[in-house]
């Protein structure tokens, strides 16, 4: 069993190396193989230079650089196109997700769950974040009956045949959990630990949460009505203008930007 760890990166120059070290140490300690796909969402700092650096140091690391800031969901979506693992893991770049918690997912993986979400016991977010998360949670319970009362999060483990179902779709707006759930056969939750952010603060403002909620209802609430309106270039190799590490021959950008 091998894993692809997809990490959307934005202005994380001071935390990338520590995060990569923790991931590599975990998989080495547990004698499992992995690849790490770092997707730079057009950072303003030296994140891409750090990604290039660590990709030269570790063969497990691949880097993708987007040519414009597309947001966390789209960055993950782009990264999934470069995965080769039996399972894809999606985690944030701020250090709040702990790769050690992958151990909690293993019993459900062994039971052939194809989509597993890591859920915090307590979020300790500002009140507007709690309300926003609550609205989004209610949307998913209403729209996706196969959740059966469970919750979604950005800390996911996705089986290969499932994440491949959502690739190469042309959409303006993508929300990873909403893309995966229609195809998921067995969905599970596991309890995970929430750590303090390594630095900085969340980019999800009240305005962004409201916009996210509206887009979810608009594009995923009644899909047979809004599918045609959501046609775009959600995945298009032209959005990638840089790469590093050993990418799959199946999805190696031949003509974009400057690669290593």
mmCIF file of N, CA and C in Angstrom, residues 4 8 20 39 62 66 71 97 99 132 135 147 154 174-175 177 202 240 252:
data_model
loop_
_atom_site.group_PDB
_atom_site.id
_atom_site.type_symbol
_atom_site.label_atom_id
_atom_site.label_comp_id
_atom_site.label_asym_id
_atom_site.label_seq_id
_atom_site.Cartn_x
_atom_site.Cartn_y
_atom_site.Cartn_z
ATOM 1 N N UNK A 4 -0.284 8.928 -1.619
ATOM 2 C CA UNK A 4 0.056 10.229 -2.189
ATOM 3 C C UNK A 4 -0.479 11.288 -1.237
ATOM 4 N N UNK A 8 -1.928 21.669 -0.480
ATOM 5 C CA UNK A 8 -1.998 22.985 -1.116
ATOM 6 C C UNK A 8 -1.145 23.964 -0.312
ATOM 7 N N UNK A 20 7.331 18.676 5.562
ATOM 8 C CA UNK A 20 7.859 17.587 4.750
ATOM 9 C C UNK A 20 8.634 16.594 5.614
ATOM 10 N N UNK A 39 1.479 21.688 -3.929
ATOM 11 C CA UNK A 39 0.885 22.525 -4.973
ATOM 12 C C UNK A 39 0.958 23.980 -4.530
ATOM 13 N N UNK A 62 7.190 15.942 -5.153
ATOM 14 C CA UNK A 62 6.881 16.546 -6.441
ATOM 15 C C UNK A 62 6.303 17.936 -6.176
ATOM 16 N N UNK A 66 1.039 26.756 -9.672
ATOM 17 C CA UNK A 66 -0.065 27.282 -10.461
ATOM 18 C C UNK A 66 0.248 28.714 -10.893
ATOM 19 N N UNK A 71 -7.169 29.144 -4.991
ATOM 20 C CA UNK A 71 -7.841 28.708 -3.784
ATOM 21 C C UNK A 71 -7.492 27.276 -3.411
ATOM 22 N N UNK A 97 -3.168 19.844 10.803
ATOM 23 C CA UNK A 97 -3.369 18.411 10.586
ATOM 24 C C UNK A 97 -2.090 17.667 10.931
ATOM 25 N N UNK A 99 0.019 14.281 10.466
ATOM 26 C CA UNK A 99 0.146 13.069 9.666
ATOM 27 C C UNK A 99 0.163 11.819 10.537
ATOM 28 N N UNK A 132 -20.182 29.466 9.951
ATOM 29 C CA UNK A 132 -19.942 29.107 8.562
ATOM 30 C C UNK A 132 -19.752 27.615 8.387
ATOM 31 N N UNK A 135 -23.153 25.872 8.689
ATOM 32 C CA UNK A 135 -23.980 25.964 7.482
ATOM 33 C C UNK A 135 -23.495 24.991 6.418
ATOM 34 N N UNK A 147 -23.631 10.393 3.487
ATOM 35 C CA UNK A 147 -22.865 10.791 4.672
ATOM 36 C C UNK A 147 -23.451 10.179 5.943
ATOM 37 N N UNK A 154 -11.189 18.875 5.438
ATOM 38 C CA UNK A 154 -10.129 18.916 4.433
ATOM 39 C C UNK A 154 -9.034 17.885 4.702
ATOM 40 N N UNK A 174 -14.916 24.122 -7.928
ATOM 41 C CA UNK A 174 -14.723 22.753 -7.446
ATOM 42 C C UNK A 174 -14.665 22.760 -5.924
ATOM 43 N N UNK A 175 -15.399 21.841 -5.313
ATOM 44 C CA UNK A 175 -15.279 21.589 -3.883
ATOM 45 C C UNK A 175 -15.040 20.090 -3.749
ATOM 46 N N UNK A 177 -14.863 17.607 -1.533
ATOM 47 C CA UNK A 177 -15.777 16.661 -0.880
ATOM 48 C C UNK A 177 -17.057 16.489 -1.686
ATOM 49 N N UNK A 202 -5.851 31.864 9.561
ATOM 50 C CA UNK A 202 -6.657 31.298 8.501
ATOM 51 C C UNK A 202 -7.018 32.354 7.459
ATOM 52 N N UNK A 240 -0.737 25.207 -15.043
ATOM 53 C CA UNK A 240 0.518 24.847 -14.386
ATOM 54 C C UNK A 240 1.667 25.506 -15.136
ATOM 55 N N UNK A 252 2.816 14.503 -17.109
ATOM 56 C CA UNK A 252 3.953 15.420 -17.056
ATOM 57 C C UNK A 252 3.719 16.595 -17.997
#
